[in-house]
């Protein structure tokens, strides 16, 4: 159930990468996707050999046709220029590729000539048609069409692309070698992709040597070299020349907008997550901070152009499980590397036990909930540790006044603690609140008047703080276990999300007034929620995406 993110290939959309969508209909990992030349459809292939052809003009992405040309991973595909024929290659049980009509699946040729997996295919976009394939057997096979018939093989590098890949240039009609770029060593590492300029006079290549190069094909020389750093993640795995834009893709998912006039510095870099997003918080009206399973933390600006920034310096080495922003713009984060970290300063607090979550309050107070332990902090210093032995704590919330801590447990109770200076004490009355099931998440409203609690039995319960935590309302609607909760800044609404992939926005005073978002992240549950303002809700998921929703009451 792995999705891929795609962008409509126009200069306007590349300029605005926040305009994006996700196709989620493959039931197995999608490995390749290509627009047809008309732009109205995309063909995508997955790890089981299924090819789906689907509409790009409608939000529903209606399936037009589906084929299963062979059993095994599809590595690459290509369209003819009239959008009527598709060639697919990969690792089949009995063959390595197929060529068929897009609207019937009827064969229009045969891919033969290879003895190992075929990794790449491309079709000459003018008549007479030519087709070329590249294989693990270190050869490229050349075909004439229509129908496509095998002509000969060429011993070359194991990955090629017809006038879109390869540092050896061949004549597109005859298959004869024209020239080689850069001699025997165009890069100091493997070359993973190339892309032609629109007029075919220049070529962009991406390499594992952490660089991309711009080539003058007629002179067979490099015009510019773009270097990306010295880390493993700086290897360049893909590139695209689209209109006036030259893009390169790094191993860690960065998309760099290259500037030939200034090769040392991309004029724009898009950062995103490549692993499931587990944690989310917001700061001020437009700042979104997210953290993923691999410990990476990014910052985005709502309403911007989709460009995010990655936090620099020594960060978490494992999953981030809690974040919050203190007064003074200080971001606190805790992770499964058993550390609590602070943005903008060098401070790092080593925790005795693995943390689950954290909550930030006024006057420098913060609490970190760990396995069997609750840690109280004041001004970034640990001032008190409370061991918890009689229940398993799941989530923590800190009252807006900074005087009470609520901890939800698997014992179907909320445990209340008072902050007395630098000490945590069990609250006198009430000491605990009964909940209809094991607590999954809880949070105080921004003004501190209401405590909302979600539990594993699919019930959300609110308690009035000023009335001695008297039960206020119960809310029902989730079909599966709810996992996250976030309050709107207006104190009148809160949102919950569950394993059912549903998001509910609830009215505090009337449980029958709710807004339901179905399939918010279609194939995964929503891992975290946050509000930018009273009408914009942000959601994250294991699908590595962040979405904003406009809520109209």
PDB file of N, CA, C and O in Angstrom, residues 4 26 30-37 41-46 49-54 69-70 73-80 85-90 96-100 111 118-123 125 131-133 159-161 164:
ATOM      1  N   UNK A   4       2.718   7.058  -4.459  1.00  0.00           N
ATOM      2  CA  UNK A   4       3.733   7.957  -4.951  1.00  0.00           C
ATOM      3  C   UNK A   4       3.106   9.326  -5.107  1.00  0.00           C
ATOM      4  O   UNK A   4       1.913   9.477  -5.352  1.00  0.00           O
ATOM      5  N   UNK A  26      -3.108   1.697  -6.025  1.00  0.00           N
ATOM      6  CA  UNK A  26      -2.310   0.470  -6.105  1.00  0.00           C
ATOM      7  C   UNK A  26      -2.347  -0.251  -4.762  1.00  0.00           C
ATOM      8  O   UNK A  26      -2.242   0.377  -3.709  1.00  0.00           O
ATOM      9  N   UNK A  30       4.035   1.040  -5.720  1.00  0.00           N
ATOM     10  CA  UNK A  30       4.116   1.587  -7.070  1.00  0.00           C
ATOM     11  C   UNK A  30       5.561   1.964  -7.363  1.00  0.00           C
ATOM     12  O   UNK A  30       6.199   2.669  -6.587  1.00  0.00           O
ATOM     13  N   UNK A  31       6.099   1.482  -8.486  1.00  0.00           N
ATOM     14  CA  UNK A  31       7.515   1.641  -8.786  1.00  0.00           C
ATOM     15  C   UNK A  31       7.796   2.652  -9.886  1.00  0.00           C
ATOM     16  O   UNK A  31       8.894   3.195  -9.964  1.00  0.00           O
ATOM     17  N   UNK A  32       6.828   2.916 -10.760  1.00  0.00           N
ATOM     18  CA  UNK A  32       7.058   3.841 -11.871  1.00  0.00           C
ATOM     19  C   UNK A  32       5.727   4.448 -12.292  1.00  0.00           C
ATOM     20  O   UNK A  32       4.676   3.807 -12.173  1.00  0.00           O
ATOM     21  N   UNK A  33       5.775   5.687 -12.761  1.00  0.00           N
ATOM     22  CA  UNK A  33       4.580   6.357 -13.284  1.00  0.00           C
ATOM     23  C   UNK A  33       5.011   7.339 -14.361  1.00  0.00           C
ATOM     24  O   UNK A  33       6.007   8.034 -14.208  1.00  0.00           O
ATOM     25  N   UNK A  34       4.280   7.368 -15.469  1.00  0.00           N
ATOM     26  CA  UNK A  34       4.608   8.269 -16.578  1.00  0.00           C
ATOM     27  C   UNK A  34       3.326   8.890 -17.147  1.00  0.00           C
ATOM     28  O   UNK A  34       2.324   8.197 -17.354  1.00  0.00           O
ATOM     29  N   UNK A  35       3.398  10.197 -17.393  1.00  0.00           N
ATOM     30  CA  UNK A  35       2.324  10.858 -18.138  1.00  0.00           C
ATOM     31  C   UNK A  35       2.313  10.380 -19.580  1.00  0.00           C
ATOM     32  O   UNK A  35       3.371  10.164 -20.189  1.00  0.00           O
ATOM     33  N   UNK A  36       1.115  10.252 -20.158  1.00  0.00           N
ATOM     34  CA  UNK A  36       1.037  10.075 -21.600  1.00  0.00           C
ATOM     35  C   UNK A  36       1.312  11.439 -22.233  1.00  0.00           C
ATOM     36  O   UNK A  36       1.128  12.481 -21.603  1.00  0.00           O
ATOM     37  N   UNK A  37       1.787  11.493 -23.473  1.00  0.00           N
ATOM     38  CA  UNK A  37       2.133  12.776 -24.092  1.00  0.00           C
ATOM     39  C   UNK A  37       0.987  13.788 -24.119  1.00  0.00           C
ATOM     40  O   UNK A  37       1.231  14.996 -24.065  1.00  0.00           O
ATOM     41  N   UNK A  41      -3.683  11.336 -19.069  1.00  0.00           N
ATOM     42  CA  UNK A  41      -3.640  10.095 -18.309  1.00  0.00           C
ATOM     43  C   UNK A  41      -2.226   9.841 -17.781  1.00  0.00           C
ATOM     44  O   UNK A  41      -1.238  10.338 -18.340  1.00  0.00           O
ATOM     45  N   UNK A  42      -2.160   9.056 -16.721  1.00  0.00           N
ATOM     46  CA  UNK A  42      -0.897   8.551 -16.203  1.00  0.00           C
ATOM     47  C   UNK A  42      -0.977   7.030 -16.201  1.00  0.00           C
ATOM     48  O   UNK A  42      -2.008   6.454 -15.827  1.00  0.00           O
ATOM     49  N   UNK A  43       0.088   6.391 -16.641  1.00  0.00           N
ATOM     50  CA  UNK A  43       0.218   4.935 -16.510  1.00  0.00           C
ATOM     51  C   UNK A  43       1.201   4.669 -15.380  1.00  0.00           C
ATOM     52  O   UNK A  43       2.281   5.254 -15.333  1.00  0.00           O
ATOM     53  N   UNK A  44       0.820   3.797 -14.452  1.00  0.00           N
ATOM     54  CA  UNK A  44       1.683   3.476 -13.316  1.00  0.00           C
ATOM     55  C   UNK A  44       1.768   1.966 -13.155  1.00  0.00           C
ATOM     56  O   UNK A  44       0.796   1.242 -13.366  1.00  0.00           O
ATOM     57  N   UNK A  45       2.964   1.505 -12.789  1.00  0.00           N
ATOM     58  CA  UNK A  45       3.185   0.074 -12.623  1.00  0.00           C
ATOM     59  C   UNK A  45       3.666  -0.239 -11.225  1.00  0.00           C
ATOM     60  O   UNK A  45       4.361   0.570 -10.599  1.00  0.00           O
ATOM     61  N   UNK A  46       3.321  -1.428 -10.722  1.00  0.00           N
ATOM     62  CA  UNK A  46       3.665  -1.756  -9.342  1.00  0.00           C
ATOM     63  C   UNK A  46       4.527  -3.017  -9.255  1.00  0.00           C
ATOM     64  O   UNK A  46       4.938  -3.601 -10.258  1.00  0.00           O
ATOM     65  N   UNK A  49       3.349  -6.349 -11.092  1.00  0.00           N
ATOM     66  CA  UNK A  49       3.152  -6.395 -12.528  1.00  0.00           C
ATOM     67  C   UNK A  49       1.867  -5.767 -13.016  1.00  0.00           C
ATOM     68  O   UNK A  49       1.554  -5.861 -14.205  1.00  0.00           O
ATOM     69  N   UNK A  50       1.115  -5.128 -12.149  1.00  0.00           N
ATOM     70  CA  UNK A  50      -0.116  -4.459 -12.577  1.00  0.00           C
ATOM     71  C   UNK A  50       0.192  -3.069 -13.130  1.00  0.00           C
ATOM     72  O   UNK A  50       0.984  -2.319 -12.552  1.00  0.00           O
ATOM     73  N   UNK A  51      -0.458  -2.743 -14.249  1.00  0.00           N
ATOM     74  CA  UNK A  51      -0.362  -1.418 -14.849  1.00  0.00           C
ATOM     75  C   UNK A  51      -1.744  -0.786 -14.789  1.00  0.00           C
ATOM     76  O   UNK A  51      -2.716  -1.356 -15.289  1.00  0.00           O
ATOM     77  N   UNK A  52      -1.817   0.377 -14.179  1.00  0.00           N
ATOM     78  CA  UNK A  52      -3.077   1.105 -14.086  1.00  0.00           C
ATOM     79  C   UNK A  52      -2.961   2.391 -14.895  1.00  0.00           C
ATOM     80  O   UNK A  52      -1.975   3.126 -14.788  1.00  0.00           O
ATOM     81  N   UNK A  53      -3.963   2.657 -15.728  1.00  0.00           N
ATOM     82  CA  UNK A  53      -4.020   3.878 -16.522  1.00  0.00           C
ATOM     83  C   UNK A  53      -5.187   4.701 -15.994  1.00  0.00           C
ATOM     84  O   UNK A  53      -6.330   4.260 -16.039  1.00  0.00           O
ATOM     85  N   UNK A  54      -4.883   5.884 -15.489  1.00  0.00           N
ATOM     86  CA  UNK A  54      -5.903   6.646 -14.777  1.00  0.00           C
ATOM     87  C   UNK A  54      -5.888   8.117 -15.162  1.00  0.00           C
ATOM     88  O   UNK A  54      -4.889   8.664 -15.611  1.00  0.00           O
ATOM     89  N   UNK A  69       0.535  -7.320 -17.604  1.00  0.00           N
ATOM     90  CA  UNK A  69       1.310  -7.893 -18.722  1.00  0.00           C
ATOM     91  C   UNK A  69       2.247  -9.014 -18.324  1.00  0.00           C
ATOM     92  O   UNK A  69       2.553  -9.881 -19.144  1.00  0.00           O
ATOM     93  N   UNK A  70       2.748  -8.992 -17.090  1.00  0.00           N
ATOM     94  CA  UNK A  70       3.543 -10.106 -16.588  1.00  0.00           C
ATOM     95  C   UNK A  70       3.535 -10.080 -15.072  1.00  0.00           C
ATOM     96  O   UNK A  70       3.143  -9.083 -14.456  1.00  0.00           O
ATOM     97  N   UNK A  73       7.869  -7.304 -10.689  1.00  0.00           N
ATOM     98  CA  UNK A  73       7.993  -5.843 -10.598  1.00  0.00           C
ATOM     99  C   UNK A  73       8.141  -5.191 -11.966  1.00  0.00           C
ATOM    100  O   UNK A  73       8.896  -5.657 -12.820  1.00  0.00           O
ATOM    101  N   UNK A  74       7.413  -4.095 -12.148  1.00  0.00           N
ATOM    102  CA  UNK A  74       7.558  -3.272 -13.345  1.00  0.00           C
ATOM    103  C   UNK A  74       8.560  -2.170 -13.027  1.00  0.00           C
ATOM    104  O   UNK A  74       8.331  -1.346 -12.130  1.00  0.00           O
ATOM    105  N   UNK A  75       9.678  -2.145 -13.753  1.00  0.00           N
ATOM    106  CA  UNK A  75      10.756  -1.204 -13.477  1.00  0.00           C
ATOM    107  C   UNK A  75      10.614   0.104 -14.237  1.00  0.00           C
ATOM    108  O   UNK A  75      11.068   1.151 -13.783  1.00  0.00           O
ATOM    109  N   UNK A  76      10.025   0.064 -15.428  1.00  0.00           N
ATOM    110  CA  UNK A  76       9.930   1.282 -16.233  1.00  0.00           C
ATOM    111  C   UNK A  76       8.838   1.099 -17.271  1.00  0.00           C
ATOM    112  O   UNK A  76       8.415  -0.039 -17.573  1.00  0.00           O
ATOM    113  N   UNK A  77       8.362   2.217 -17.834  1.00  0.00           N
ATOM    114  CA  UNK A  77       7.386   2.172 -18.916  1.00  0.00           C
ATOM    115  C   UNK A  77       7.544   3.409 -19.782  1.00  0.00           C
ATOM    116  O   UNK A  77       8.142   4.402 -19.367  1.00  0.00           O
ATOM    117  N   UNK A  78       7.012   3.343 -20.988  1.00  0.00           N
ATOM    118  CA  UNK A  78       7.100   4.462 -21.925  1.00  0.00           C
ATOM    119  C   UNK A  78       5.880   4.456 -22.837  1.00  0.00           C
ATOM    120  O   UNK A  78       5.328   3.398 -23.163  1.00  0.00           O
ATOM    121  N   UNK A  79       5.466   5.685 -23.249  1.00  0.00           N
ATOM    122  CA  UNK A  79       4.349   5.863 -24.174  1.00  0.00           C
ATOM    123  C   UNK A  79       4.883   6.219 -25.561  1.00  0.00           C
ATOM    124  O   UNK A  79       5.940   6.844 -25.686  1.00  0.00           O
ATOM    125  N   UNK A  80       4.124   5.887 -26.595  1.00  0.00           N
ATOM    126  CA  UNK A  80       4.390   6.462 -27.912  1.00  0.00           C
ATOM    127  C   UNK A  80       3.840   7.889 -27.929  1.00  0.00           C
ATOM    128  O   UNK A  80       2.996   8.256 -27.110  1.00  0.00           O
ATOM    129  N   UNK A  85       0.099   3.688 -27.329  1.00  0.00           N
ATOM    130  CA  UNK A  85       0.807   2.438 -27.065  1.00  0.00           C
ATOM    131  C   UNK A  85       1.719   2.621 -25.858  1.00  0.00           C
ATOM    132  O   UNK A  85       2.268   3.701 -25.642  1.00  0.00           O
ATOM    133  N   UNK A  86       1.889   1.535 -25.122  1.00  0.00           N
ATOM    134  CA  UNK A  86       2.707   1.562 -23.913  1.00  0.00           C
ATOM    135  C   UNK A  86       3.662   0.375 -23.941  1.00  0.00           C
ATOM    136  O   UNK A  86       3.265  -0.751 -24.260  1.00  0.00           O
ATOM    137  N   UNK A  87       4.906   0.633 -23.587  1.00  0.00           N
ATOM    138  CA  UNK A  87       5.891  -0.429 -23.385  1.00  0.00           C
ATOM    139  C   UNK A  87       6.236  -0.480 -21.906  1.00  0.00           C
ATOM    140  O   UNK A  87       6.464   0.561 -21.276  1.00  0.00           O
ATOM    141  N   UNK A  88       6.241  -1.686 -21.328  1.00  0.00           N
ATOM    142  CA  UNK A  88       6.604  -1.859 -19.924  1.00  0.00           C
ATOM    143  C   UNK A  88       7.697  -2.918 -19.837  1.00  0.00           C
ATOM    144  O   UNK A  88       7.710  -3.878 -20.611  1.00  0.00           O
ATOM    145  N   UNK A  89       8.614  -2.724 -18.890  1.00  0.00           N
ATOM    146  CA  UNK A  89       9.706  -3.690 -18.692  1.00  0.00           C
ATOM    147  C   UNK A  89       9.904  -3.919 -17.204  1.00  0.00           C
ATOM    148  O   UNK A  89       9.470  -3.129 -16.371  1.00  0.00           O
ATOM    149  N   UNK A  90      10.574  -5.011 -16.881  1.00  0.00           N
ATOM    150  CA  UNK A  90      10.829  -5.313 -15.486  1.00  0.00           C
ATOM    151  C   UNK A  90      11.367  -6.714 -15.295  1.00  0.00           C
ATOM    152  O   UNK A  90      12.203  -7.196 -16.067  1.00  0.00           O
ATOM    153  N   UNK A  96      10.529 -10.319 -19.816  1.00  0.00           N
ATOM    154  CA  UNK A  96      11.011  -9.099 -19.188  1.00  0.00           C
ATOM    155  C   UNK A  96      10.312  -7.840 -19.672  1.00  0.00           C
ATOM    156  O   UNK A  96      10.691  -6.733 -19.272  1.00  0.00           O
ATOM    157  N   UNK A  97       9.293  -7.961 -20.509  1.00  0.00           N
ATOM    158  CA  UNK A  97       8.618  -6.771 -20.991  1.00  0.00           C
ATOM    159  C   UNK A  97       7.445  -7.090 -21.875  1.00  0.00           C
ATOM    160  O   UNK A  97       7.208  -8.239 -22.259  1.00  0.00           O
ATOM    161  N   UNK A  98       6.691  -6.044 -22.209  1.00  0.00           N
ATOM    162  CA  UNK A  98       5.534  -6.184 -23.093  1.00  0.00           C
ATOM    163  C   UNK A  98       5.247  -4.835 -23.732  1.00  0.00           C
ATOM    164  O   UNK A  98       5.568  -3.781 -23.166  1.00  0.00           O
ATOM    165  N   UNK A  99       4.631  -4.867 -24.927  1.00  0.00           N
ATOM    166  CA  UNK A  99       4.212  -3.655 -25.636  1.00  0.00           C
ATOM    167  C   UNK A  99       2.765  -3.871 -26.056  1.00  0.00           C
ATOM    168  O   UNK A  99       2.437  -4.888 -26.691  1.00  0.00           O
ATOM    169  N   UNK A 100       1.871  -2.925 -25.711  1.00  0.00           N
ATOM    170  CA  UNK A 100       0.456  -3.151 -25.983  1.00  0.00           C
ATOM    171  C   UNK A 100      -0.268  -1.839 -26.235  1.00  0.00           C
ATOM    172  O   UNK A 100       0.213  -0.746 -25.888  1.00  0.00           O
ATOM    173  N   UNK A 111       9.237  -7.786 -26.641  1.00  0.00           N
ATOM    174  CA  UNK A 111      10.526  -7.397 -26.104  1.00  0.00           C
ATOM    175  C   UNK A 111      11.346  -8.652 -25.832  1.00  0.00           C
ATOM    176  O   UNK A 111      11.023  -9.456 -24.949  1.00  0.00           O
ATOM    177  N   UNK A 118      15.193  -6.323 -17.137  1.00  0.00           N
ATOM    178  CA  UNK A 118      15.226  -5.096 -17.933  1.00  0.00           C
ATOM    179  C   UNK A 118      14.819  -3.933 -17.027  1.00  0.00           C
ATOM    180  O   UNK A 118      13.744  -3.947 -16.424  1.00  0.00           O
ATOM    181  N   UNK A 119      15.692  -2.945 -16.941  1.00  0.00           N
ATOM    182  CA  UNK A 119      15.482  -1.836 -16.009  1.00  0.00           C
ATOM    183  C   UNK A 119      14.870  -0.595 -16.632  1.00  0.00           C
ATOM    184  O   UNK A 119      14.274   0.217 -15.923  1.00  0.00           O
ATOM    185  N   UNK A 120      15.044  -0.415 -17.936  1.00  0.00           N
ATOM    186  CA  UNK A 120      14.671   0.856 -18.540  1.00  0.00           C
ATOM    187  C   UNK A 120      14.165   0.662 -19.954  1.00  0.00           C
ATOM    188  O   UNK A 120      14.603  -0.246 -20.669  1.00  0.00           O
ATOM    189  N   UNK A 121      13.230   1.525 -20.359  1.00  0.00           N
ATOM    190  CA  UNK A 121      12.692   1.491 -21.711  1.00  0.00           C
ATOM    191  C   UNK A 121      12.348   2.916 -22.135  1.00  0.00           C
ATOM    192  O   UNK A 121      11.954   3.738 -21.306  1.00  0.00           O
ATOM    193  N   UNK A 122      12.532   3.198 -23.411  1.00  0.00           N
ATOM    194  CA  UNK A 122      12.068   4.474 -23.950  1.00  0.00           C
ATOM    195  C   UNK A 122      11.735   4.309 -25.423  1.00  0.00           C
ATOM    196  O   UNK A 122      12.242   3.383 -26.088  1.00  0.00           O
ATOM    197  N   UNK A 123      10.889   5.209 -25.912  1.00  0.00           N
ATOM    198  CA  UNK A 123      10.409   5.145 -27.290  1.00  0.00           C
ATOM    199  C   UNK A 123      10.703   6.473 -27.974  1.00  0.00           C
ATOM    200  O   UNK A 123      10.450   7.541 -27.412  1.00  0.00           O
ATOM    201  N   UNK A 125      10.102   9.614 -29.986  1.00  0.00           N
ATOM    202  CA  UNK A 125       8.841  10.340 -30.016  1.00  0.00           C
ATOM    203  C   UNK A 125       8.486  10.924 -31.381  1.00  0.00           C
ATOM    204  O   UNK A 125       7.645  11.820 -31.472  1.00  0.00           O
ATOM    205  N   UNK A 131      12.436   1.793 -30.410  1.00  0.00           N
ATOM    206  CA  UNK A 131      12.325   1.484 -28.984  1.00  0.00           C
ATOM    207  C   UNK A 131      13.649   0.913 -28.512  1.00  0.00           C
ATOM    208  O   UNK A 131      14.280   0.129 -29.233  1.00  0.00           O
ATOM    209  N   UNK A 132      14.076   1.299 -27.322  1.00  0.00           N
ATOM    210  CA  UNK A 132      15.326   0.782 -26.772  1.00  0.00           C
ATOM    211  C   UNK A 132      15.090   0.356 -25.334  1.00  0.00           C
ATOM    212  O   UNK A 132      14.297   0.976 -24.607  1.00  0.00           O
ATOM    213  N   UNK A 133      15.741  -0.724 -24.925  1.00  0.00           N
ATOM    214  CA  UNK A 133      15.636  -1.220 -23.554  1.00  0.00           C
ATOM    215  C   UNK A 133      17.035  -1.417 -22.985  1.00  0.00           C
ATOM    216  O   UNK A 133      17.985  -1.712 -23.721  1.00  0.00           O
ATOM    217  N   UNK A 159      21.954   0.561 -17.416  1.00  0.00           N
ATOM    218  CA  UNK A 159      20.724   1.341 -17.327  1.00  0.00           C
ATOM    219  C   UNK A 159      20.746   2.404 -18.415  1.00  0.00           C
ATOM    220  O   UNK A 159      21.640   3.235 -18.459  1.00  0.00           O
ATOM    221  N   UNK A 160      19.809   2.364 -19.333  1.00  0.00           N
ATOM    222  CA  UNK A 160      19.801   3.325 -20.434  1.00  0.00           C
ATOM    223  C   UNK A 160      18.414   3.912 -20.594  1.00  0.00           C
ATOM    224  O   UNK A 160      17.441   3.424 -20.066  1.00  0.00           O
ATOM    225  N   UNK A 161      18.362   4.985 -21.352  1.00  0.00           N
ATOM    226  CA  UNK A 161      17.071   5.591 -21.693  1.00  0.00           C
ATOM    227  C   UNK A 161      17.206   6.277 -23.043  1.00  0.00           C
ATOM    228  O   UNK A 161      18.153   7.003 -23.271  1.00  0.00           O
ATOM    229  N   UNK A 164      16.978  10.010 -23.336  1.00  0.00           N
ATOM    230  CA  UNK A 164      16.661  10.568 -22.035  1.00  0.00           C
ATOM    231  C   UNK A 164      17.578   9.965 -20.985  1.00  0.00           C
ATOM    232  O   UNK A 164      17.358  10.167 -19.802  1.00  0.00           O
TER     233      UNK A 164
END
